[in-house]
XYZ file of C-alpha atoms in Angstrom:
698
model
C -44.434 66.414 -42.780
C -45.176 67.068 -46.466
C -47.239 63.822 -46.711
C -49.343 64.602 -43.622
C -53.077 64.506 -44.465
C -52.634 63.196 -48.013
C -54.268 59.959 -49.154
C -52.000 57.000 -49.405
C -52.148 57.038 -53.183
C -50.707 60.571 -53.303
C -47.995 60.223 -50.600
C -44.398 60.634 -51.787
C -42.144 57.732 -50.972
C -38.378 58.514 -50.900
C -36.215 55.507 -51.729
C -32.655 55.730 -50.357
C -30.037 55.607 -53.071
C -26.844 53.576 -52.958
C -24.834 56.691 -52.188
C -27.044 57.484 -49.188
C -26.373 54.029 -47.724
C -22.611 54.275 -48.183
C -21.680 57.746 -47.085
C -18.011 57.964 -46.109
C -17.328 57.989 -42.369
C -16.147 61.083 -40.540
C -12.385 61.433 -40.794
C -10.590 62.258 -37.564
C -9.075 65.740 -37.714
C -5.692 64.466 -36.474
C -5.648 61.966 -39.341
C -6.685 64.569 -41.896
C -3.982 67.016 -40.843
C -1.239 64.404 -40.829
C -2.352 63.124 -44.217
C -1.790 66.642 -45.543
C 1.576 66.906 -43.758
C 2.954 63.715 -45.294
C 1.366 64.521 -48.688
C 3.297 67.853 -48.628
C 0.171 69.970 -48.973
C -0.195 71.308 -45.430
C 0.413 74.939 -44.345
C 3.885 73.788 -43.336
C 4.749 73.721 -47.032
C 2.520 76.488 -48.422
C 3.168 79.171 -45.780
C 6.948 79.022 -45.523
C 7.521 81.700 -48.164
C 4.936 84.161 -46.800
C 7.176 85.931 -44.305
C 5.678 86.997 -40.993
C 2.173 86.044 -42.063
C 3.383 82.576 -42.957
C 5.086 82.119 -39.609
C 1.859 83.127 -37.845
C -0.067 80.594 -39.921
C 2.395 77.826 -39.113
C 2.336 78.711 -35.400
C -1.466 78.478 -35.329
C -1.307 75.194 -37.224
C 0.959 73.615 -34.596
C -1.020 75.108 -31.711
C -4.149 73.469 -33.057
C -2.552 70.153 -34.022
C -0.909 69.603 -30.639
C -4.226 70.069 -28.867
C -5.623 67.071 -30.727
C -5.398 63.607 -29.181
C -2.528 61.701 -30.745
C -3.638 58.803 -32.926
C -0.579 56.678 -32.267
C -1.531 53.909 -34.690
C -1.979 56.289 -37.617
C 1.140 58.307 -36.843
C 3.146 55.089 -36.637
C 1.851 54.042 -40.047
C 2.891 57.366 -41.575
C 6.518 56.472 -40.810
C 6.374 52.689 -41.134
C 4.771 52.772 -44.605
C 7.306 55.278 -45.918
C 10.401 53.715 -47.420
C 13.905 54.561 -46.273
C 14.452 56.412 -49.563
C 11.324 58.541 -49.070
C 12.337 59.447 -45.512
C 15.762 60.517 -46.681
C 14.300 62.299 -49.728
C 11.186 64.434 -49.988
C 9.908 63.574 -46.470
C 13.090 64.600 -44.700
C 12.062 68.299 -44.248
C 8.725 67.110 -42.834
C 10.420 64.823 -40.306
C 12.860 67.594 -39.354
C 9.982 70.011 -38.739
C 8.115 67.490 -36.605
C 11.084 66.798 -34.328
C 12.078 70.460 -34.012
C 8.508 71.487 -33.216
C 7.987 68.762 -30.609
C 11.113 69.793 -28.714
C 10.140 73.470 -28.953
C 6.740 72.748 -27.385
C 8.297 71.009 -24.362
C 8.360 74.460 -22.801
C 4.762 75.389 -23.691
C 2.461 76.685 -20.943
C -0.319 74.310 -21.994
C 0.475 70.893 -20.559
C -1.836 69.180 -23.064
C 0.397 70.421 -25.872
C 3.472 69.369 -23.908
C 2.040 65.878 -23.399
C 1.123 65.524 -27.075
C 4.540 66.810 -28.147
C 6.252 64.209 -25.930
C 4.003 61.426 -27.178
C 4.447 62.430 -30.821
C 8.226 62.546 -30.461
C 8.232 59.107 -28.814
C 6.256 57.560 -31.683
C 8.465 59.185 -34.299
C 11.661 58.050 -32.601
C 10.386 54.529 -32.144
C 9.355 54.112 -35.777
C 12.517 55.677 -37.188
C 14.662 53.433 -34.984
C 12.995 50.467 -36.710
C 14.121 51.553 -40.163
C 17.186 50.005 -41.777
C 19.309 52.709 -43.349
C 22.615 52.144 -45.070
C 24.306 54.672 -42.793
C 22.206 54.009 -39.726
C 23.705 56.412 -37.195
C 24.288 59.462 -39.400
C 20.973 59.054 -41.250
C 18.974 58.933 -38.037
C 20.799 61.966 -36.666
C 20.043 63.821 -39.903
C 16.342 62.936 -39.729
C 16.010 63.750 -36.036
C 18.213 66.822 -35.725
C 18.210 68.150 -39.287
C 21.924 67.507 -39.734
C 24.722 65.695 -37.945
C 26.252 69.050 -36.999
C 22.991 70.059 -35.289
C 22.750 66.876 -33.212
C 24.550 68.257 -30.165
C 22.304 71.303 -29.822
C 19.153 69.266 -30.604
C 19.753 66.553 -28.027
C 20.950 69.061 -25.455
C 17.623 70.860 -25.719
C 15.654 67.606 -25.743
C 17.386 66.073 -22.722
C 17.575 69.205 -20.595
C 13.994 70.250 -21.380
C 12.620 66.893 -20.252
C 14.849 66.951 -17.149
C 13.449 70.396 -16.317
C 9.892 69.040 -16.602
C 10.755 66.160 -14.266
C 12.059 68.495 -11.573
C 9.056 70.843 -11.559
C 6.359 70.337 -8.922
C 3.605 71.869 -11.056
C 4.011 69.457 -13.971
C 1.309 66.730 -14.084
C 2.349 63.138 -13.473
C 1.238 62.136 -16.965
C 3.606 64.654 -18.566
C 6.484 63.400 -16.417
C 5.657 59.842 -17.367
C 5.739 60.728 -21.068
C 9.070 62.482 -20.558
C 10.539 59.342 -19.011
C 9.069 57.409 -21.917
C 11.138 59.509 -24.337
C 14.315 58.639 -22.403
C 13.377 54.956 -22.460
C 12.704 55.074 -26.187
C 16.187 56.428 -26.804
C 17.910 54.024 -24.400
C 16.155 50.931 -25.759
C 16.848 51.620 -29.439
C 19.307 48.701 -29.305
C 19.454 45.499 -27.298
C 22.507 46.757 -25.430
C 22.754 50.368 -24.364
C 26.502 50.291 -24.984
C 25.936 49.869 -28.731
C 23.486 52.768 -28.875
C 25.070 55.849 -30.437
C 21.939 57.950 -29.852
C 21.992 57.130 -26.128
C 25.504 58.572 -25.841
C 23.999 62.077 -25.732
C 22.471 61.241 -22.345
C 26.029 60.949 -21.056
C 27.053 64.289 -22.516
C 24.042 66.113 -21.074
C 23.385 64.724 -17.597
C 19.761 64.073 -16.628
C 20.511 62.519 -13.209
C 18.796 65.239 -11.178
C 15.680 65.111 -13.332
C 15.393 61.323 -13.113
C 15.962 61.146 -9.369
C 13.541 64.043 -8.831
C 10.798 61.619 -9.874
C 11.529 59.570 -6.746
C 10.699 62.638 -4.636
C 7.118 62.994 -5.894
C 5.062 63.612 -2.769
C 1.924 61.565 -3.436
C 2.654 57.853 -3.205
C 0.079 56.945 -5.876
C 1.722 59.337 -8.317
C 5.175 58.068 -7.438
C 4.090 54.465 -8.022
C 3.067 55.392 -11.567
C 6.500 56.795 -12.286
C 8.991 54.772 -10.279
C 9.271 51.650 -12.462
C 9.992 53.480 -15.718
C 12.247 55.984 -13.973
C 14.133 53.124 -12.307
C 14.579 51.393 -15.658
C 15.962 54.601 -17.168
C 18.469 54.932 -14.324
C 19.413 51.234 -14.541
C 20.073 51.451 -18.284
C 22.172 54.565 -17.774
C 24.200 52.819 -15.057
C 24.881 49.922 -17.452
C 26.834 52.243 -19.762
C 30.496 51.236 -20.007
C 31.644 52.823 -23.281
C 33.098 55.881 -21.550
C 33.106 57.530 -18.135
C 29.645 57.265 -16.617
C 28.441 60.494 -14.949
C 25.429 58.683 -13.450
C 27.636 56.127 -11.691
C 29.853 58.981 -10.505
C 26.854 60.738 -8.985
C 25.748 57.518 -7.307
C 29.230 56.947 -5.876
C 29.107 60.359 -4.211
C 28.084 60.397 -0.533
C 25.830 63.322 -1.495
C 23.688 61.129 -3.755
C 19.939 61.220 -2.919
C 20.041 57.978 -0.957
C 16.739 58.263 0.914
C 14.593 58.735 -2.225
C 16.455 55.898 -3.932
C 16.031 53.600 -0.925
C 12.346 54.532 -0.800
C 12.022 53.527 -4.435
C 13.793 50.196 -3.925
C 11.616 49.466 -0.886
C 8.499 50.284 -2.897
C 9.521 48.149 -5.873
C 10.372 45.177 -3.658
C 7.310 45.480 -1.427
C 4.634 42.768 -1.742
C 1.735 43.539 -4.097
C -1.573 44.771 -2.734
C -4.647 42.593 -2.765
C -6.435 44.976 -5.136
C -5.692 44.168 -8.782
C -4.787 46.990 -11.130
C -7.680 47.703 -13.467
C -7.483 49.040 -16.988
C -8.633 52.452 -15.814
C -5.765 52.585 -13.337
C -3.145 51.798 -15.967
C -1.206 54.747 -17.250
C -1.193 53.436 -20.779
C -3.381 51.082 -22.806
C -3.021 49.856 -26.367
C -3.815 47.051 -28.785
C -0.846 47.670 -31.059
C 0.808 44.597 -32.497
C 4.508 43.910 -32.708
C 6.451 44.955 -35.790
C 9.872 43.957 -36.961
C 12.620 46.461 -37.628
C 16.012 47.439 -36.434
C 18.572 50.019 -35.465
C 21.854 48.118 -35.078
C 19.981 44.893 -34.349
C 16.645 46.434 -33.318
C 14.057 43.668 -33.099
C 10.288 44.000 -32.782
C 8.111 46.675 -31.321
C 9.941 46.646 -28.039
C 13.342 47.760 -29.159
C 15.347 44.604 -29.523
C 13.753 42.375 -26.914
C 12.144 39.718 -29.119
C 8.849 40.195 -30.919
C 6.963 37.794 -28.677
C 7.572 35.959 -25.447
C 9.709 32.892 -26.029
C 11.482 34.191 -29.119
C 15.170 33.379 -29.400
C 17.439 36.397 -29.566
C 20.940 36.617 -30.891
C 22.604 36.340 -27.505
C 20.866 33.131 -26.507
C 18.277 34.624 -24.165
C 15.273 32.548 -25.164
C 11.972 32.142 -23.364
C 13.244 34.812 -21.030
C 9.963 35.528 -19.319
C 8.267 32.143 -19.452
C 4.943 32.218 -17.625
C 5.456 35.693 -16.167
C 3.580 37.500 -18.939
C 2.362 40.962 -17.881
C 3.322 40.278 -14.278
C 3.730 43.730 -12.778
C 5.016 42.240 -9.532
C 7.805 40.435 -11.385
C 8.749 43.614 -13.249
C 8.826 45.711 -10.086
C 10.872 43.270 -8.043
C 13.369 42.624 -10.843
C 13.879 46.361 -11.346
C 14.185 46.736 -7.576
C 16.895 44.061 -7.452
C 18.858 45.776 -10.222
C 18.629 49.143 -8.501
C 19.550 47.562 -5.151
C 22.653 46.051 -6.729
C 23.855 49.381 -8.108
C 23.155 51.142 -4.815
C 25.126 48.645 -2.769
C 27.905 48.232 -5.296
C 28.446 51.945 -5.862
C 27.275 54.018 -2.929
C 29.480 54.199 0.195
C 26.589 55.189 2.476
C 24.787 51.899 1.838
C 27.905 50.041 3.010
C 28.175 52.008 6.240
C 26.643 52.003 9.697
C 24.229 54.676 8.455
C 21.979 51.891 7.139
C 23.238 48.793 8.994
C 22.223 48.784 12.692
C 24.996 47.724 15.018
C 22.828 46.131 17.716
C 19.068 45.861 17.137
C 16.352 47.599 15.199
C 14.372 48.648 18.263
C 17.116 51.067 19.264
C 16.507 53.211 16.198
C 12.816 53.709 16.942
C 11.275 56.313 19.143
C 8.588 55.623 21.771
C 5.830 55.841 19.146
C 7.512 53.330 16.887
C 8.633 56.001 14.444
C 12.204 56.408 13.352
C 14.464 58.254 15.712
C 16.121 61.367 14.254
C 18.672 60.442 11.613
C 17.622 56.769 11.548
C 15.177 56.793 8.629
C 17.723 55.088 6.372
C 18.149 52.203 8.855
C 14.434 51.447 8.927
C 14.179 51.735 5.160
C 17.072 49.347 4.780
C 15.386 46.962 7.220
C 12.281 46.848 5.027
C 14.411 46.363 1.918
C 16.279 43.450 3.506
C 13.057 41.751 4.574
C 11.689 41.914 1.047
C 15.037 41.010 -0.491
C 15.382 37.861 1.624
C 11.851 36.795 0.732
C 12.429 37.378 -2.994
C 15.754 35.522 -2.846
C 14.121 32.489 -1.223
C 11.424 32.502 -3.893
C 13.985 32.855 -6.704
C 15.974 29.849 -5.453
C 12.933 27.669 -4.781
C 11.615 28.186 -8.329
C 14.886 27.710 -10.224
C 13.892 24.361 -11.704
C 10.859 25.878 -13.460
C 11.529 29.615 -13.712
C 13.420 29.657 -17.018
C 16.210 32.008 -18.025
C 14.708 35.015 -16.253
C 14.549 33.118 -12.953
C 18.217 32.138 -13.229
C 19.150 35.763 -13.909
C 17.276 36.871 -10.778
C 18.935 34.172 -8.674
C 22.379 35.131 -9.988
C 21.740 38.756 -9.121
C 20.556 37.840 -5.614
C 23.744 35.850 -4.971
C 25.841 38.696 -6.376
C 24.203 41.147 -3.954
C 24.695 38.641 -1.117
C 28.369 38.362 -2.004
C 28.825 42.136 -2.005
C 27.242 42.261 1.441
C 29.185 39.292 2.815
C 32.485 40.868 1.730
C 31.694 44.188 3.386
C 32.873 44.454 6.998
C 29.886 46.374 8.400
C 27.279 44.443 6.463
C 28.744 40.987 7.133
C 28.858 41.662 10.875
C 25.143 42.460 10.829
C 24.306 39.439 8.654
C 26.097 37.087 11.052
C 24.464 38.506 14.170
C 20.905 39.201 12.990
C 18.094 36.705 13.471
C 16.617 35.985 10.047
C 13.305 34.766 11.470
C 12.264 37.739 13.598
C 14.708 40.096 11.875
C 15.738 41.537 15.226
C 19.452 41.629 15.801
C 20.702 39.439 18.591
C 22.332 41.152 21.540
C 25.737 39.537 21.202
C 27.649 39.784 24.467
C 31.240 40.912 24.461
C 33.414 37.852 24.536
C 35.973 38.325 27.293
C 37.601 34.947 26.729
C 40.223 35.339 24.051
C 40.475 32.348 21.734
C 37.031 30.952 22.602
C 34.597 31.756 19.771
C 31.061 32.932 20.319
C 28.603 30.265 19.135
C 25.618 31.607 17.162
C 22.598 29.553 18.181
C 19.822 31.325 16.233
C 19.384 31.258 12.462
C 21.275 34.315 11.341
C 20.814 35.894 7.922
C 24.173 34.386 7.018
C 22.755 30.959 7.904
C 19.839 31.601 5.580
C 22.246 32.667 2.828
C 24.218 29.438 3.265
C 21.031 27.390 3.023
C 20.003 29.154 -0.186
C 23.449 28.480 -1.657
C 23.225 24.824 -0.611
C 19.823 24.510 -2.298
C 21.348 25.731 -5.565
C 24.381 23.462 -5.283
C 22.093 20.497 -4.761
C 20.470 21.016 -8.176
C 21.420 18.905 -11.156
C 22.562 20.968 -14.184
C 20.990 18.452 -16.536
C 17.578 19.237 -15.011
C 17.323 22.320 -17.237
C 19.486 23.699 -20.025
C 19.530 27.181 -18.510
C 21.272 26.050 -15.299
C 24.846 27.040 -16.119
C 28.138 26.895 -14.213
C 27.982 30.625 -13.502
C 24.933 30.173 -11.251
C 26.632 27.412 -9.240
C 29.851 29.425 -8.998
C 28.022 32.396 -7.450
C 26.415 30.090 -4.873
C 29.705 28.338 -4.054
C 31.518 31.671 -3.771
C 28.991 32.850 -1.182
C 29.573 29.699 0.896
C 33.337 30.141 0.967
C 33.136 33.880 1.745
C 30.786 33.347 4.704
C 32.845 30.461 6.095
C 36.026 32.491 5.854
C 34.244 35.408 7.523
C 33.150 33.155 10.382
C 36.720 31.977 10.833
C 38.125 35.507 10.734
C 35.595 36.905 13.213
C 35.976 33.976 15.628
C 32.304 33.019 15.353
C 30.701 29.601 15.037
C 27.354 28.501 13.621
C 25.818 25.685 15.619
C 23.947 22.760 14.118
C 20.722 24.262 15.469
C 21.168 27.342 13.287
C 22.257 25.631 10.086
C 21.940 22.282 8.366
C 25.655 21.797 7.771
C 25.100 18.449 6.089
C 23.125 20.148 3.293
C 25.959 22.636 2.736
C 28.638 19.938 2.508
C 26.482 17.648 0.430
C 25.760 20.485 -2.013
C 29.464 21.236 -2.436
C 30.297 17.571 -2.919
C 27.457 17.014 -5.407
C 28.861 19.942 -7.380
C 32.298 18.337 -7.324
C 30.713 15.092 -8.538
C 29.147 16.482 -11.715
C 32.147 18.720 -12.364
C 34.276 15.573 -12.394
C 32.414 14.172 -15.389
C 34.608 14.690 -18.455
C 31.766 16.014 -20.612
C 30.861 18.571 -17.932
C 34.413 19.580 -17.054
C 34.889 20.885 -20.600
C 31.952 23.292 -20.316
C 32.760 27.015 -19.815
C 33.304 27.939 -16.182
C 33.203 24.387 -14.831
C 36.957 24.058 -14.047
C 36.806 27.273 -11.992
C 33.658 26.042 -10.252
C 35.300 22.688 -9.476
C 38.325 24.441 -8.011
C 36.139 26.632 -5.793
C 33.846 23.825 -4.586
C 36.719 21.447 -3.817
C 38.740 24.222 -2.206
C 35.833 25.022 0.104
C 35.559 21.373 1.141
C 39.311 21.295 1.797
C 38.979 24.450 3.915
C 36.076 22.968 5.911
C 38.124 19.845 6.654
C 41.156 21.812 7.766
C 39.216 24.389 9.783
C 36.427 22.304 11.269
C 37.231 23.020 14.954
C 36.922 26.757 14.247
C 33.639 26.712 12.322
C 31.344 24.747 14.629
C 31.276 23.538 18.200
C 31.246 19.869 19.274
C 32.558 16.723 17.618
C 29.298 15.648 15.972
C 29.585 18.057 13.038
C 33.212 17.092 12.472
C 32.279 13.419 12.337
C 29.415 14.083 9.906
C 31.697 16.157 7.675
C 34.259 13.358 7.511
C 31.501 10.839 6.838
C 29.949 12.797 3.974
C 33.394 13.216 2.395
C 33.940 9.440 2.616
C 30.510 8.913 1.052
C 31.584 11.021 -1.963
C 35.177 9.806 -2.175
C 34.805 8.139 -5.594
C 33.498 11.293 -7.257
C 36.184 13.424 -5.581
C 38.925 11.156 -6.907
C 37.258 11.221 -10.314
C 37.418 15.037 -10.249
C 41.142 14.916 -9.549
C 41.709 12.511 -12.441
C 39.545 14.527 -14.847
C 41.306 17.785 -14.063
C 44.724 16.165 -14.508
C 43.723 14.821 -17.921
C 41.859 17.940 -19.001
C 41.926 18.479 -22.794
C 42.435 22.201 -22.288
C 46.213 21.801 -22.665
C 49.133 22.616 -20.399
C 48.675 26.388 -20.493
C 45.022 26.178 -19.504
C 45.544 23.513 -16.808
C 48.448 25.284 -15.142
C 46.364 27.777 -13.104
C 44.166 24.921 -11.832
C 46.942 22.562 -10.750
C 47.446 24.301 -7.436
C 43.724 24.503 -6.748
C 42.296 21.129 -7.724
C 44.273 19.035 -5.272
C 42.986 16.365 -2.923
C 45.043 17.121 0.187
C 42.724 16.954 3.199
C 40.309 14.735 1.278
C 42.947 12.036 0.792
C 44.075 12.388 4.408
C 40.503 11.648 5.493
C 40.330 8.713 3.081
C 43.517 7.063 4.380
C 42.437 7.632 7.973
C 39.076 5.864 7.721
C 39.215 3.471 4.760
C 40.539 0.471 6.692
C 37.950 0.894 9.442
C 35.099 1.204 6.928
C 36.337 -1.796 4.973
C 36.424 -3.709 8.237
C 32.671 -3.181 8.489
C 32.248 -5.277 5.385
C 31.744 -2.353 3.011
C 32.940 -2.913 -0.511
C 33.294 0.056 -2.843
C 31.698 3.426 -2.102
C 30.112 3.520 1.385
C 26.747 5.128 2.071
C 26.477 8.036 4.452
C 25.296 5.758 7.248
C 28.119 3.268 6.696
C 30.713 6.024 6.512
C 29.425 7.679 9.689
C 29.544 4.377 11.572
C 33.160 3.819 10.507
C 34.158 7.411 11.383
C 32.724 7.138 14.880
C 34.454 3.812 15.512
C 37.808 5.065 14.283
C 37.633 8.536 15.842
C 39.462 11.698 14.760
C 42.575 11.357 16.902
C 45.902 11.421 15.031
C 44.164 12.724 11.873
C 46.372 15.522 10.569
C 44.748 18.061 8.250
C 46.106 21.171 6.569
C 44.518 24.543 7.333
C 43.587 26.179 4.022
C 41.785 29.263 2.761
C 39.148 28.906 0.067
C 37.169 31.319 -2.024
C 37.681 34.095 -4.533
C 41.084 35.661 -4.176
C 39.758 39.212 -4.402
C 36.758 41.305 -3.454
C 33.906 41.436 -5.912
C 34.394 43.534 -9.036
C 32.186 43.573 -12.093
C 33.233 41.329 -14.933
C 31.917 40.448 -18.355
C 29.566 37.777 -17.017
C 28.132 40.232 -14.494
C 27.468 42.896 -17.102
C 25.858 40.309 -19.370
C 23.638 39.171 -16.513
C 22.606 42.732 -15.602
C 21.915 43.684 -19.205
C 19.873 40.540 -19.889
C 17.776 40.943 -16.756
C 17.131 44.603 -17.623
C 16.052 43.476 -21.100
C 13.721 40.892 -19.574
C 12.058 43.530 -17.394
C 11.658 45.886 -20.352
C 10.223 43.084 -22.452
C 7.784 42.099 -19.737
C 6.715 45.702 -19.283
C 6.291 46.382 -23.003
C 2.464 46.582 -22.980
C 2.525 49.544 -20.632
C 5.577 51.014 -22.297
C 4.300 51.020 -25.901
C 0.686 51.893 -25.184
C -1.243 55.069 -25.852
C -2.442 57.707 -23.413
C -5.937 57.415 -21.931
C -8.115 60.273 -23.100
C -9.512 60.957 -19.639
C -6.049 61.619 -18.201
C -5.306 64.280 -20.786
C -8.712 65.876 -20.303
C -8.103 66.037 -16.557
C -5.056 68.263 -16.984
């Protein structure tokens, strides 16, 4: 304006200086305050000696700071750039104040402050867990709680305060999600929850009611945001084996909240919607990169689960996710399978007629199609079983390409199947329910004693046998991750179902099951077990004993397992077609390099009794057909039909595991590794920041 009206020669021209062009950018207030905190020049240091006035100043400082949006990246750097010596030295009072203040604000009336306190505490815990202290456990407790002696009271307040937030109806979903995130941060400080000393406080101060309260959130959209992380927290807590587990004890109780838990499993296992989840729908978003670090083996930014997909961890779980990166559907279904396992394994209600219909599913529905009174659990269980069967079929069909994570899922599916097949109520339903329409068959009462009822439709048990046969037909050399444990779980399911059929006086017809595939799978397993290089691998002798024992049982019990002579003839033919490999298995086991002590338990189990009886009965007839050496299936079947089964004496045997399922070391390893895979896959959501709009909406 000052040049307006002046001639050009007299106008003042202002030339910008270098300093005008390079003015420093505006510094975020959160960053400025935390710079002062970690430089020891904030009111936290200057006001401590000012009595009441100082306490008022400090209170206002925290009130203001916790209203500011958390800059997670900067706060992480404040801890990550500090050395272990600095954290234990002059920064220790600062860290103590931060943790104590965050926990104190969990009970604040302003939910924005509560959310920021939870988020701040999560970042601090995560970064401190990455540090490598000489005395890891005691140093972390000193930093977090102020002193080892204060740890009990600190963690009691932390755990119970978050549990109280989770049970309140007026607390926003975002705050509950951040509370669960704190639990997850603690539980995933190590690769195995059982080596996590910090997590032990969750077993001193029980948070079961708070965690399960999340599954009761009324709005389904809100519950979907919470259920995966809450399920992972509960799963990790149920994996604890270092002492008595109060969470398992609550789940064992008939008073456990079964309906909310079944609802959660059904939701996690349900097929995905057609609408993809957008960035705005995600609860958390972040572009943080992975960092190395460790608390008792802590690796990377996701608490011991490998810094990137495909990394090799110390326990041999490599490439655990494969091509499933950021697959929410895979995460949900895997978590659902883990939770389903614990429910069935632990809770008595899930093994009772309260969830397994005795006749058909239509009888539990009212005229409008809704559940009849008291039958909600049955319909929920029906939906779970439908999804579970579909997921199991997918897991088995993709084994050759699914990597380690796919094998873990398949193992878990077969473990759940085994638990069901060994349960009296469940196995009865599985044998009598049509797997195609999933409507239980009306099985008439058999008034003729000694004459078995022949199951003509494809029961769920038939489907389970087919899935097991598909696994047994695989070649272990096809992929390095196909181990003997997977084949053992499939073979165990076969023997349990066949023994159950025999005990119940039921038969599966050839129209309901491809028996040839089952026998061929067992015999192919015997064949590769008989190779000397394979027999020496861990678990293979036990697998060989189980597979051969099941074949022996089928031979000795064939009139009781299926109707008509055709299946018996085909069984004898397929055994003759594999006779060379069966004899090789017997020779390999007898010459096993394990030594006398190791071979002794197998001597009574790896014996060709019925197999050799079949061989001696048909070998002359087959040789008379001009066959030299090992016959083909067609040649063997022709010889069997010409010779006939008369005068063939076979021994009735019982095959299968000698006890009902109980968890062992391999099971716990499988469960822990699959839980780790889910956590690793879900790490982008888990480690991300909080969208600004969600906080502003509170």
